[in-house]
mmCIF file of C-alpha atoms in Angstrom:
data_model
loop_
_atom_site.group_PDB
_atom_site.id
_atom_site.type_symbol
_atom_site.label_atom_id
_atom_site.label_comp_id
_atom_site.label_asym_id
_atom_site.label_seq_id
_atom_site.Cartn_x
_atom_site.Cartn_y
_atom_site.Cartn_z
ATOM 1 C CA MET V 177 -46.000 83.697 34.951
ATOM 2 C CA LYS V 178 -42.319 83.451 35.663
ATOM 3 C CA HIS V 179 -41.110 80.719 37.971
ATOM 4 C CA LEU V 180 -38.910 81.471 40.947
ATOM 5 C CA PHE V 181 -35.554 79.846 41.083
ATOM 6 C CA CYS V 182 -33.216 79.962 44.025
ATOM 7 C CA LEU V 183 -29.462 79.720 43.756
ATOM 8 C CA PHE V 184 -27.268 78.610 46.624
ATOM 9 C CA LEU V 185 -23.519 78.946 46.811
ATOM 10 C CA GLN V 186 -21.942 76.554 49.279
ATOM 11 C CA LEU V 187 -18.396 77.038 50.467
ATOM 12 C CA ALA V 188 -16.498 74.980 53.029
ATOM 13 C CA LEU V 189 -13.135 75.903 54.457
ATOM 14 C CA PHE V 190 -11.394 73.287 56.547
ATOM 15 C CA THR V 191 -8.701 73.149 59.147
ATOM 16 C CA VAL V 192 -5.348 73.847 57.560
ATOM 17 C CA PHE V 193 -1.628 73.987 58.395
ATOM 18 C CA ILE V 194 0.692 76.625 56.982
ATOM 19 C CA TYR V 195 4.358 77.415 56.408
ATOM 20 C CA THR V 196 5.925 79.045 53.366
ATOM 21 C CA SER V 197 8.584 78.975 50.732
ATOM 22 C CA TYR V 198 8.431 79.648 47.040
ATOM 23 C CA CYS V 199 9.343 76.810 44.713
ATOM 24 C CA GLN V 200 9.323 76.501 40.939
ATOM 25 C CA GLN V 201 6.268 74.741 39.530
ATOM 26 C CA THR V 202 6.732 72.606 36.445
ATOM 27 C CA GLN V 203 3.123 72.120 35.448
ATOM 28 C CA GLN V 204 2.254 74.050 32.291
ATOM 29 C CA ILE V 205 -1.010 75.925 31.829
ATOM 30 C CA ASN V 206 -2.250 76.524 28.280
ATOM 31 C CA SER V 207 -2.890 80.108 27.213
ATOM 32 C CA GLU V 208 -6.696 79.862 27.195
ATOM 33 C CA VAL V 209 -6.793 78.420 30.701
ATOM 34 C CA LYS V 210 -4.270 81.028 31.845
ATOM 35 C CA ASN V 211 -6.588 83.785 30.576
ATOM 36 C CA ILE V 212 -9.420 82.294 32.600
ATOM 37 C CA HIS V 213 -7.311 82.137 35.757
ATOM 38 C CA GLU V 214 -6.376 85.789 35.220
ATOM 39 C CA ALA V 215 -10.072 86.644 34.860
ATOM 40 C CA VAL V 216 -10.803 84.807 38.116
ATOM 41 C CA GLU V 217 -8.026 86.736 39.874
ATOM 42 C CA LYS V 218 -9.340 90.094 38.663
ATOM 43 C CA PHE V 219 -12.887 89.137 39.620
ATOM 44 C CA SER V 220 -11.778 87.851 43.032
ATOM 45 C CA LEU V 221 -10.108 91.082 44.112
ATOM 46 C CA LYS V 222 -12.925 93.246 42.747
ATOM 47 C CA PHE V 223 -15.606 91.204 44.469
ATOM 48 C CA PHE V 224 -13.655 90.956 47.730
ATOM 49 C CA GLN V 225 -13.395 94.740 47.970
ATOM 50 C CA SER V 226 -17.081 95.222 47.148
ATOM 51 C CA CYS V 227 -18.123 92.544 49.627
ATOM 52 C CA VAL V 228 -16.101 94.083 52.475
ATOM 53 C CA ASP V 229 -17.537 97.541 51.720
ATOM 54 C CA PHE V 230 -21.046 96.089 51.559
ATOM 55 C CA VAL V 231 -20.732 94.218 54.873
ATOM 56 C CA ASP V 232 -19.162 97.213 56.618
ATOM 57 C CA ASN V 233 -21.928 99.532 55.371
ATOM 58 C CA GLU V 234 -24.632 97.093 56.479
ATOM 59 C CA SER V 235 -23.300 96.859 60.026
ATOM 60 C CA ASN V 236 -21.615 99.207 62.470
ATOM 61 C CA VAL V 237 -20.027 96.228 64.213
ATOM 62 C CA SER V 238 -16.593 94.969 63.184
ATOM 63 C CA LYS V 239 -16.879 91.628 61.442
ATOM 64 C CA ASN V 240 -14.583 88.895 60.283
ATOM 65 C CA ILE V 241 -15.217 88.059 56.641
ATOM 66 C CA LEU V 242 -14.553 84.909 54.665
ATOM 67 C CA ILE V 243 -15.688 84.459 51.075
ATOM 68 C CA SER V 244 -14.721 82.294 48.141
ATOM 69 C CA PRO V 245 -14.824 84.398 44.984
ATOM 70 C CA LEU V 246 -13.779 81.291 43.052
ATOM 71 C CA SER V 247 -16.803 79.297 44.184
ATOM 72 C CA LEU V 248 -19.111 82.206 43.356
ATOM 73 C CA TRP V 249 -17.446 82.646 39.960
ATOM 74 C CA LEU V 250 -17.848 78.955 39.109
ATOM 75 C CA LEU V 251 -21.505 79.000 40.096
ATOM 76 C CA LEU V 252 -22.338 82.109 38.076
ATOM 77 C CA VAL V 253 -20.572 80.620 35.050
ATOM 78 C CA LEU V 254 -23.125 77.793 35.140
ATOM 79 C CA ILE V 255 -25.949 80.337 35.096
ATOM 80 C CA ARG V 256 -24.209 82.404 32.433
ATOM 81 C CA GLU V 257 -24.254 79.362 30.120
ATOM 82 C CA GLY V 258 -28.050 79.464 30.335
ATOM 83 C CA ALA V 259 -28.342 83.224 29.897
ATOM 84 C CA PHE V 260 -29.118 85.174 26.741
ATOM 85 C CA SER V 261 -29.059 88.763 25.514
ATOM 86 C CA ASN V 262 -28.486 91.485 28.134
ATOM 87 C CA THR V 263 -28.666 89.019 31.027
ATOM 88 C CA LYS V 264 -25.641 87.237 29.578
ATOM 89 C CA ASP V 265 -23.817 90.492 28.825
ATOM 90 C CA GLU V 266 -24.187 91.637 32.431
ATOM 91 C CA LEU V 267 -22.759 88.353 33.697
ATOM 92 C CA ASP V 268 -19.874 88.468 31.202
ATOM 93 C CA ASN V 269 -18.906 91.932 32.419
ATOM 94 C CA PHE V 270 -19.262 90.981 36.078
ATOM 95 C CA LEU V 271 -17.242 87.767 35.689
ATOM 96 C CA GLU V 272 -14.505 89.531 33.683
ATOM 97 C CA ILE V 273 -14.961 87.114 30.751
ATOM 98 C CA LYS V 274 -16.475 89.322 28.056
ATOM 99 C CA ASN V 275 -13.407 88.774 25.837
ATOM 100 C CA ILE V 276 -12.967 85.061 26.547
ATOM 101 C CA TYR V 277 -14.747 82.607 24.258
ATOM 102 C CA GLY V 278 -15.491 78.896 24.376
ATOM 103 C CA PHE V 279 -14.007 78.377 27.804
ATOM 104 C CA SER V 280 -16.443 75.580 28.653
ATOM 105 C CA ASN V 281 -14.042 73.367 26.681
ATOM 106 C CA ASP V 282 -11.250 74.279 29.115
ATOM 107 C CA PHE V 283 -13.278 73.903 32.298
ATOM 108 C CA LYS V 284 -12.104 70.354 32.962
ATOM 109 C CA ASP V 285 -8.514 71.541 32.718
ATOM 110 C CA ILE V 286 -9.308 74.241 35.261
ATOM 111 C CA GLN V 287 -10.850 71.710 37.629
ATOM 112 C CA ASN V 288 -7.888 69.381 37.192
ATOM 113 C CA ASN V 289 -5.456 72.207 37.925
ATOM 114 C CA LEU V 290 -7.300 73.157 41.103
ATOM 115 C CA THR V 291 -8.348 69.751 42.423
ATOM 116 C CA ILE V 292 -5.913 68.163 44.878
ATOM 117 C CA SER V 293 -6.535 65.029 46.925
ATOM 118 C CA ARG V 294 -3.713 64.183 49.304
ATOM 119 C CA ASN V 295 -3.223 63.655 53.008
ATOM 120 C CA ASP V 296 -1.611 67.055 53.551
ATOM 121 C CA VAL V 297 -3.619 69.171 51.062
ATOM 122 C CA GLU V 298 -7.090 68.630 49.675
ATOM 123 C CA VAL V 299 -9.134 70.833 47.334
ATOM 124 C CA LEU V 300 -12.413 69.488 45.985
ATOM 125 C CA LEU V 301 -14.856 71.237 43.655
ATOM 126 C CA GLY V 302 -18.452 70.198 43.092
ATOM 127 C CA GLN V 303 -21.435 71.589 41.194
ATOM 128 C CA PHE V 304 -24.999 70.385 41.774
ATOM 129 C CA LEU V 305 -28.300 71.286 40.148
ATOM 130 C CA PHE V 306 -31.591 70.197 41.712
ATOM 131 C CA LEU V 307 -34.779 70.493 39.636
ATOM 132 C CA ASN V 308 -38.356 70.424 40.777
ATOM 133 C CA SER V 309 -40.226 67.580 39.121
ATOM 134 C CA ASN V 310 -42.362 70.009 37.079
ATOM 135 C CA THR V 311 -39.383 72.008 35.728
ATOM 136 C CA ASN V 312 -37.386 71.018 32.659
ATOM 137 C CA LEU V 313 -33.966 72.045 31.422
ATOM 138 C CA ASN V 314 -33.137 72.529 27.779
ATOM 139 C CA VAL V 315 -31.457 69.361 26.531
ATOM 140 C CA PHE V 316 -28.366 71.193 25.267
ATOM 141 C CA TYR V 317 -27.909 73.056 28.563
ATOM 142 C CA GLU V 318 -28.292 69.878 30.600
ATOM 143 C CA LYS V 319 -25.743 68.063 28.436
ATOM 144 C CA LEU V 320 -23.330 71.014 28.620
ATOM 145 C CA LEU V 321 -23.446 71.139 32.418
ATOM 146 C CA GLU V 322 -23.014 67.409 32.818
ATOM 147 C CA GLN V 323 -20.273 66.851 30.230
ATOM 148 C CA ASP V 324 -18.243 70.071 30.240
ATOM 149 C CA TYR V 325 -18.778 71.281 33.795
ATOM 150 C CA GLY V 326 -19.161 67.985 35.627
ATOM 151 C CA THR V 327 -22.412 69.131 37.219
ATOM 152 C CA LYS V 328 -24.517 66.522 38.961
ATOM 153 C CA ILE V 329 -28.183 67.024 38.017
ATOM 154 C CA GLU V 330 -31.033 65.546 40.008
ATOM 155 C CA GLN V 331 -34.791 65.954 39.586
ATOM 156 C CA ILE V 332 -36.755 65.938 42.846
ATOM 157 C CA ASP V 333 -40.354 66.545 43.850
ATOM 158 C CA PHE V 334 -39.950 69.741 45.890
ATOM 159 C CA LYS V 335 -43.463 69.279 47.265
ATOM 160 C CA GLN V 336 -42.014 66.397 49.261
ATOM 161 C CA VAL V 337 -40.048 68.903 51.306
ATOM 162 C CA LYS V 338 -38.366 66.566 53.776
ATOM 163 C CA GLN V 339 -37.276 64.098 51.111
ATOM 164 C CA ALA V 340 -35.930 66.886 48.898
ATOM 165 C CA TYR V 341 -34.190 68.566 51.836
ATOM 166 C CA ASP V 342 -32.541 65.317 52.935
ATOM 167 C CA SER V 343 -31.305 64.608 49.411
ATOM 168 C CA ILE V 344 -29.815 68.081 48.943
ATOM 169 C CA THR V 345 -28.295 68.122 52.430
ATOM 170 C CA SER V 346 -26.706 64.728 51.834
ATOM 171 C CA GLN V 347 -25.002 66.005 48.677
ATOM 172 C CA VAL V 348 -23.739 69.133 50.456
ATOM 173 C CA GLN V 349 -22.339 67.175 53.381
ATOM 174 C CA LYS V 350 -20.637 64.726 51.047
ATOM 175 C CA ALA V 351 -19.103 67.500 48.936
ATOM 176 C CA THR V 352 -17.754 69.304 52.022
ATOM 177 C CA LYS V 353 -16.900 66.132 53.947
ATOM 178 C CA GLY V 354 -19.391 67.065 56.636
ATOM 179 C CA PHE V 355 -17.846 70.454 57.366
ATOM 180 C CA ILE V 356 -20.969 72.292 56.243
ATOM 181 C CA LYS V 357 -24.003 70.573 57.699
ATOM 182 C CA ARG V 358 -26.625 72.223 55.498
ATOM 183 C CA ALA V 359 -26.822 74.764 52.698
ATOM 184 C CA LEU V 360 -30.447 75.827 53.082
ATOM 185 C CA ASN V 361 -33.529 75.337 55.196
ATOM 186 C CA PRO V 362 -36.683 73.420 54.216
ATOM 187 C CA LEU V 363 -38.697 76.589 53.547
ATOM 188 C CA ASP V 364 -36.268 77.502 50.764
ATOM 189 C CA ILE V 365 -37.137 74.290 48.942
ATOM 190 C CA ALA V 366 -40.878 74.750 49.107
ATOM 191 C CA GLN V 367 -40.652 78.187 47.490
ATOM 192 C CA THR V 368 -38.526 77.455 44.434
ATOM 193 C CA ASN V 369 -38.223 75.312 41.317
ATOM 194 C CA LEU V 370 -34.482 75.169 40.768
ATOM 195 C CA ILE V 371 -31.500 75.131 43.126
ATOM 196 C CA ILE V 372 -27.870 75.294 42.028
ATOM 197 C CA ILE V 373 -25.083 74.633 44.512
ATOM 198 C CA SER V 374 -21.368 75.160 44.046
ATOM 199 C CA ALA V 375 -19.248 73.491 46.721
ATOM 200 C CA LEU V 376 -15.590 74.175 47.382
ATOM 201 C CA TYR V 377 -13.838 72.179 50.091
ATOM 202 C CA PHE V 378 -10.321 72.947 51.264
ATOM 203 C CA LYS V 379 -8.198 71.310 53.906
ATOM 204 C CA GLY V 380 -4.485 71.823 54.270
ATOM 205 C CA GLN V 381 -1.716 71.221 56.734
ATOM 206 C CA TRP V 382 0.933 73.813 57.299
ATOM 207 C CA THR V 383 4.241 72.855 55.752
ATOM 208 C CA SER V 384 5.657 73.898 59.120
ATOM 209 C CA PRO V 385 3.048 73.500 61.879
ATOM 210 C CA PHE V 386 2.974 75.644 64.976
ATOM 211 C CA ASN V 387 3.949 74.186 68.345
ATOM 212 C CA SER V 388 0.959 74.531 70.686
ATOM 213 C CA SER V 389 3.268 75.018 73.675
ATOM 214 C CA ASN V 390 4.250 78.385 72.157
ATOM 215 C CA THR V 391 0.640 79.624 71.955
ATOM 216 C CA LYS V 392 -0.043 82.439 74.439
ATOM 217 C CA THR V 393 -2.994 84.691 75.286
ATOM 218 C CA GLU V 394 -2.118 88.205 74.170
ATOM 219 C CA PRO V 395 -3.910 91.523 73.529
ATOM 220 C CA PHE V 396 -5.536 92.140 70.151
ATOM 221 C CA TYR V 397 -5.933 95.704 68.878
ATOM 222 C CA ASP V 398 -8.156 97.553 66.439
ATOM 223 C CA GLU V 399 -6.965 99.825 63.637
ATOM 224 C CA SER V 400 -6.674 102.793 66.016
ATOM 225 C CA GLU V 401 -4.347 100.734 68.248
ATOM 226 C CA GLN V 402 -6.908 100.360 71.039
ATOM 227 C CA GLN V 403 -7.125 96.945 72.688
ATOM 228 C CA ILE V 404 -10.480 95.343 71.874
ATOM 229 C CA ASP V 405 -9.945 91.768 73.061
ATOM 230 C CA THR V 406 -7.393 89.039 73.560
ATOM 231 C CA ALA V 407 -6.309 86.325 71.139
ATOM 232 C CA GLU V 408 -4.605 82.961 71.344
ATOM 233 C CA MET V 409 -1.424 83.887 69.492
ATOM 234 C CA MET V 410 0.541 81.103 67.817
ATOM 235 C CA PHE V 411 4.264 81.536 67.283
ATOM 236 C CA GLN V 412 7.084 80.073 65.263
ATOM 237 C CA SER V 413 10.338 81.297 63.799
ATOM 238 C CA GLY V 414 11.494 80.127 60.384
ATOM 239 C CA VAL V 415 12.568 81.025 56.862
ATOM 240 C CA PHE V 416 9.488 82.329 55.055
ATOM 241 C CA PRO V 417 8.931 84.618 52.055
ATOM 242 C CA TYR V 418 8.312 88.024 53.605
ATOM 243 C CA ALA V 419 8.362 91.489 52.062
ATOM 244 C CA PRO V 420 7.291 95.027 52.913
ATOM 245 C CA ILE V 421 5.494 96.185 49.755
ATOM 246 C CA LYS V 422 5.393 99.966 49.540
ATOM 247 C CA GLU V 423 2.694 100.111 46.847
ATOM 248 C CA LEU V 424 0.333 98.207 49.156
ATOM 249 C CA GLU V 425 1.455 100.070 52.283
ATOM 250 C CA SER V 426 1.614 96.644 53.885
ATOM 251 C CA TYR V 427 3.827 93.841 55.098
ATOM 252 C CA VAL V 428 3.220 90.584 53.259
ATOM 253 C CA LEU V 429 4.001 87.090 54.534
ATOM 254 C CA GLU V 430 3.493 83.790 52.761
ATOM 255 C CA LEU V 431 2.955 80.500 54.596
ATOM 256 C CA PRO V 432 2.586 77.332 52.489
ATOM 257 C CA TYR V 433 0.546 74.160 52.798
ATOM 258 C CA GLY V 434 1.729 70.636 52.147
ATOM 259 C CA GLU V 435 5.066 68.993 51.546
ATOM 260 C CA ASP V 436 5.592 70.454 48.071
ATOM 261 C CA LYS V 437 3.662 73.657 48.832
ATOM 262 C CA PRO V 438 0.998 73.654 46.089
ATOM 263 C CA LEU V 439 -1.071 76.243 47.969
ATOM 264 C CA SER V 440 -0.184 79.111 50.255
ATOM 265 C CA MET V 441 -1.845 81.529 52.596
ATOM 266 C CA ILE V 442 -0.751 85.094 52.031
ATOM 267 C CA PHE V 443 -1.135 87.495 54.956
ATOM 268 C CA ILE V 444 -1.392 91.211 54.238
ATOM 269 C CA LEU V 445 -0.771 93.419 57.278
ATOM 270 C CA PRO V 446 -1.290 97.178 56.773
ATOM 271 C CA ARG V 447 1.351 99.539 58.116
ATOM 272 C CA LYS V 448 0.390 101.443 61.247
ATOM 273 C CA GLY V 449 -2.057 104.194 60.405
ATOM 274 C CA VAL V 450 -3.231 102.395 57.255
ATOM 275 C CA THR V 451 -6.672 100.741 57.323
ATOM 276 C CA LEU V 452 -7.865 97.547 55.682
ATOM 277 C CA LYS V 453 -10.130 99.697 53.528
ATOM 278 C CA ASN V 454 -7.110 101.680 52.299
ATOM 279 C CA VAL V 455 -5.244 98.499 51.365
ATOM 280 C CA LEU V 456 -8.246 96.966 49.603
ATOM 281 C CA GLU V 457 -8.646 100.069 47.453
ATOM 282 C CA ILE V 458 -5.053 99.560 46.278
ATOM 283 C CA LEU V 459 -5.249 95.769 46.054
ATOM 284 C CA VAL V 460 -8.177 95.709 43.632
ATOM 285 C CA ASN V 461 -5.995 97.269 40.902
ATOM 286 C CA PHE V 462 -2.683 95.845 42.072
ATOM 287 C CA ASP V 463 -0.566 93.611 39.825
ATOM 288 C CA MET V 464 -0.474 90.442 41.935
ATOM 289 C CA GLU V 465 2.523 89.140 39.994
ATOM 290 C CA LYS V 466 4.558 91.933 41.602
ATOM 291 C CA MET V 467 3.657 90.558 45.012
ATOM 292 C CA TYR V 468 4.579 87.010 44.044
ATOM 293 C CA GLU V 469 7.871 88.243 42.559
ATOM 294 C CA GLU V 470 8.780 90.189 45.699
ATOM 295 C CA LEU V 471 8.094 87.127 47.823
ATOM 296 C CA ARG V 472 10.191 84.951 45.512
ATOM 297 C CA ASN V 473 13.048 87.442 45.624
ATOM 298 C CA SER V 474 12.898 87.694 49.404
ATOM 299 C CA GLU V 475 13.298 83.941 49.698
ATOM 300 C CA ILE V 476 16.342 84.023 47.444
ATOM 301 C CA ASP V 477 17.946 87.145 48.934
ATOM 302 C CA TYR V 478 17.341 86.224 52.575
ATOM 303 C CA GLU V 479 17.401 82.439 52.461
ATOM 304 C CA ASP V 480 19.168 82.236 55.844
ATOM 305 C CA ASP V 481 17.107 84.902 57.620
ATOM 306 C CA GLU V 482 14.318 83.740 59.899
ATOM 307 C CA VAL V 483 11.032 85.555 60.374
ATOM 308 C CA GLU V 484 9.265 85.614 63.728
ATOM 309 C CA VAL V 485 5.638 84.760 62.957
ATOM 310 C CA HIS V 486 2.806 85.494 65.395
ATOM 311 C CA ILE V 487 -0.727 84.770 64.135
ATOM 312 C CA PRO V 488 -3.939 84.188 66.117
ATOM 313 C CA LYS V 489 -6.088 81.104 66.331
ATOM 314 C CA PHE V 490 -9.653 81.737 65.177
ATOM 315 C CA SER V 491 -12.845 80.097 64.020
ATOM 316 C CA PHE V 492 -15.900 81.753 62.495
ATOM 317 C CA SER V 493 -18.725 81.269 60.031
ATOM 318 C CA ASN V 494 -20.629 83.602 57.707
ATOM 319 C CA ASP V 495 -23.957 83.542 55.877
ATOM 320 C CA TYR V 496 -24.378 85.950 52.992
ATOM 321 C CA GLN V 497 -27.160 86.902 50.623
ATOM 322 C CA PHE V 498 -25.529 88.562 47.629
ATOM 323 C CA ASN V 499 -28.576 89.767 45.653
ATOM 324 C CA LEU V 500 -28.224 93.463 46.457
ATOM 325 C CA LEU V 501 -24.436 93.401 46.184
ATOM 326 C CA LEU V 502 -24.558 91.899 42.688
ATOM 327 C CA GLU V 503 -27.223 94.380 41.619
ATOM 328 C CA ASN V 504 -24.991 97.211 42.850
ATOM 329 C CA MET V 505 -22.159 95.717 40.767
ATOM 330 C CA GLY V 506 -24.228 95.630 37.572
ATOM 331 C CA VAL V 507 -25.954 92.225 37.598
ATOM 332 C CA ARG V 508 -29.585 93.360 37.544
ATOM 333 C CA ASP V 509 -31.587 91.498 34.908
ATOM 334 C CA LEU V 510 -30.949 88.128 36.534
ATOM 335 C CA PHE V 511 -33.020 89.098 39.593
ATOM 336 C CA ASP V 512 -35.841 90.815 37.681
ATOM 337 C CA LYS V 513 -38.781 88.615 36.695
ATOM 338 C CA THR V 514 -39.640 90.896 33.766
ATOM 339 C CA ARG V 515 -36.097 91.166 32.333
ATOM 340 C CA ALA V 516 -34.296 87.937 33.235
ATOM 341 C CA ASN V 517 -33.500 85.983 30.081
ATOM 342 C CA LEU V 518 -32.433 82.412 30.852
ATOM 343 C CA ALA V 519 -33.831 81.001 27.636
ATOM 344 C CA MET V 520 -30.774 78.814 27.062
ATOM 345 C CA MET V 521 -31.376 77.147 30.422
ATOM 346 C CA SER V 522 -35.081 76.390 30.244
ATOM 347 C CA GLN V 523 -38.182 77.162 28.214
ATOM 348 C CA ASP V 524 -39.863 77.942 31.516
ATOM 349 C CA GLN V 525 -39.607 81.638 32.320
ATOM 350 C CA ILE V 526 -37.367 81.678 35.370
ATOM 351 C CA TYR V 527 -35.389 84.282 37.268
ATOM 352 C CA LEU V 528 -33.062 84.307 40.241
ATOM 353 C CA THR V 529 -34.643 84.976 43.617
ATOM 354 C CA ARG V 530 -31.727 84.556 46.007
ATOM 355 C CA LEU V 531 -27.983 84.072 45.814
ATOM 356 C CA LEU V 532 -26.571 82.733 49.062
ATOM 357 C CA GLN V 533 -23.124 81.832 50.296
ATOM 358 C CA LYS V 534 -22.299 79.976 53.502
ATOM 359 C CA THR V 535 -18.713 79.990 54.711
ATOM 360 C CA LYS V 536 -16.868 78.478 57.639
ATOM 361 C CA ILE V 537 -13.250 78.543 58.731
ATOM 362 C CA GLU V 538 -11.059 77.141 61.475
ATOM 363 C CA VAL V 539 -7.479 78.123 62.226
ATOM 364 C CA ASN V 540 -5.214 76.574 64.848
ATOM 365 C CA GLU V 541 -1.734 75.130 65.269
ATOM 366 C CA GLU V 542 -2.644 72.146 63.144
ATOM 367 C CA GLY V 543 -4.666 73.811 60.467
ATOM 368 C CA THR V 544 -6.023 76.998 59.037
ATOM 369 C CA VAL V 545 -8.061 78.607 56.350
ATOM 370 C CA ALA V 546 -7.743 82.153 57.552
ATOM 371 C CA GLY V 547 -5.379 85.013 58.041
ATOM 372 C CA ALA V 548 -3.725 87.249 60.576
ATOM 373 C CA ILE V 549 -3.157 90.907 61.226
ATOM 374 C CA THR V 550 0.334 91.857 62.049
ATOM 375 C CA SER V 551 2.133 94.647 63.776
ATOM 376 C CA ALA V 552 5.506 94.862 62.093
ATOM 377 C CA GLN V 553 8.084 97.382 61.048
ATOM 378 C CA PHE V 554 10.139 97.763 57.909
ATOM 379 C CA ILE V 555 13.366 95.917 58.576
ATOM 380 C CA ASN V 556 16.879 95.655 57.287
ATOM 381 C CA LYS V 557 18.866 92.463 56.970
ATOM 382 C CA ALA V 558 20.558 92.978 60.336
ATOM 383 C CA THR V 559 17.230 92.979 62.201
ATOM 384 C CA PRO V 560 15.162 89.760 62.186
ATOM 385 C CA PRO V 561 11.718 90.650 60.792
ATOM 386 C CA ARG V 562 8.696 90.215 63.027
ATOM 387 C CA PHE V 563 5.277 89.500 61.606
ATOM 388 C CA TYR V 564 2.957 90.149 64.534
ATOM 389 C CA ALA V 565 -0.711 89.633 63.680
ATOM 390 C CA ASN V 566 -2.203 91.284 66.729
ATOM 391 C CA ARG V 567 -4.472 93.683 64.829
ATOM 392 C CA PRO V 568 -6.787 93.485 61.756
ATOM 393 C CA PHE V 569 -5.387 91.878 58.617
ATOM 394 C CA LEU V 570 -6.341 90.508 55.202
ATOM 395 C CA PHE V 571 -5.582 87.059 53.850
ATOM 396 C CA LEU V 572 -5.671 85.158 50.565
ATOM 397 C CA ILE V 573 -5.381 81.434 49.902
ATOM 398 C CA VAL V 574 -3.744 80.970 46.518
ATOM 399 C CA ASN V 575 -3.000 78.052 44.218
ATOM 400 C CA LYS V 576 0.724 78.429 43.526
ATOM 401 C CA ILE V 577 0.593 76.786 40.093
ATOM 402 C CA THR V 578 -2.265 78.764 38.553
ATOM 403 C CA LYS V 579 -2.150 81.811 40.880
ATOM 404 C CA THR V 580 -5.895 81.306 41.380
ATOM 405 C CA ILE V 581 -7.315 82.867 44.539
ATOM 406 C CA LEU V 582 -9.506 80.286 46.274
ATOM 407 C CA PHE V 583 -10.409 82.270 49.387
ATOM 408 C CA THR V 584 -10.231 85.862 50.584
ATOM 409 C CA GLY V 585 -10.933 87.263 54.005
ATOM 410 C CA GLN V 586 -10.343 89.754 56.748
ATOM 411 C CA VAL V 587 -9.932 89.224 60.483
ATOM 412 C CA LYS V 588 -10.869 92.137 62.718
ATOM 413 C CA ASN V 589 -11.253 90.168 65.943
ATOM 414 C CA PRO V 590 -10.161 86.510 66.188
ATOM 415 C CA ARG V 591 -12.547 85.941 69.106
ATOM 416 C CA LEU V 592 -15.625 86.611 66.973
ATOM 417 C CA THR V 593 -17.407 83.506 65.682
ATOM 418 C CA LYS V 594 -19.679 85.343 63.202
#
């Protein structure tokens, strides 16, 4: 009889500050690691589009969305290392790594490239595997996760529900610095034999923070230009990379984090009459390097031109179960007790029962991990550009060195908390 195993993806987004400017990065990325970052980028955009479509189809109510494709990708890579045969092939295709080999050797380089621990910017990655006391991992798999992936493995008696819950919760809170209070509830523990958690914690200060005295209550509109609510709109004027990108039918603004700007938030505001869905359909196949190049060029060409930036304050959290979404995207064997092949992970016959992600974000004058929708017009050099996020928008948080997308999201109403 196959054992159940439950997989949890834990994501924490922290308060962040933003302000932008492109700068040359000197750190070199080897070709193998670069290929992996490119795979993560392709996966991130594909999954973001599918997730938005899935959430919109499941609910008739407009929702803000925040996901971390990177955290999901890292977690599924751990499972993929334990998969065999068609189960592994499905994961390779889904993760965009079917033509990349031996990347476990480069994983530490990837973590080093992404991990930042400073006062103004902090990115922490953590992987945890919790085993029931009667479940055993294959020795090779356990060694691989610990040595190559830095996974912390702990064996717990899941029958002692409170003790197991407290231990897992403690690890989650530590990994997210208390931002996420819990990743699961006690009933989840009692019904499974194996729990894997991937934690991604991000906190960043804007390079140029917003002055709270400039924050005003203003109308917020939907995609048909009807007022749906009000928002606390932050404002500042400064020199930021900004470009209308015709291929995306959008206005794009970059605001950086930290003194030397290692990460940035990129806001994508559709032109009037263009929906978020329209932009996402283009974005999934868009060459992101073109966007980065246009932003770089705008900073060079208009280095003395200021942009008026209006973005809303917001705070919301999401809880997702991704089983059905992954099945729709081709990952099917993993969830089927008769077809799942995780023989490299354990001699016990196990399969995945649930794949969860918990996300949380806060955006204000002092910090943000979110985005803004902007009403703007195409401008010429004689007219100061205005980026006015008073309607739905998309956002990405990107590592400037590797071009890795850490977070993706959409804001349809900044007042919504779910």
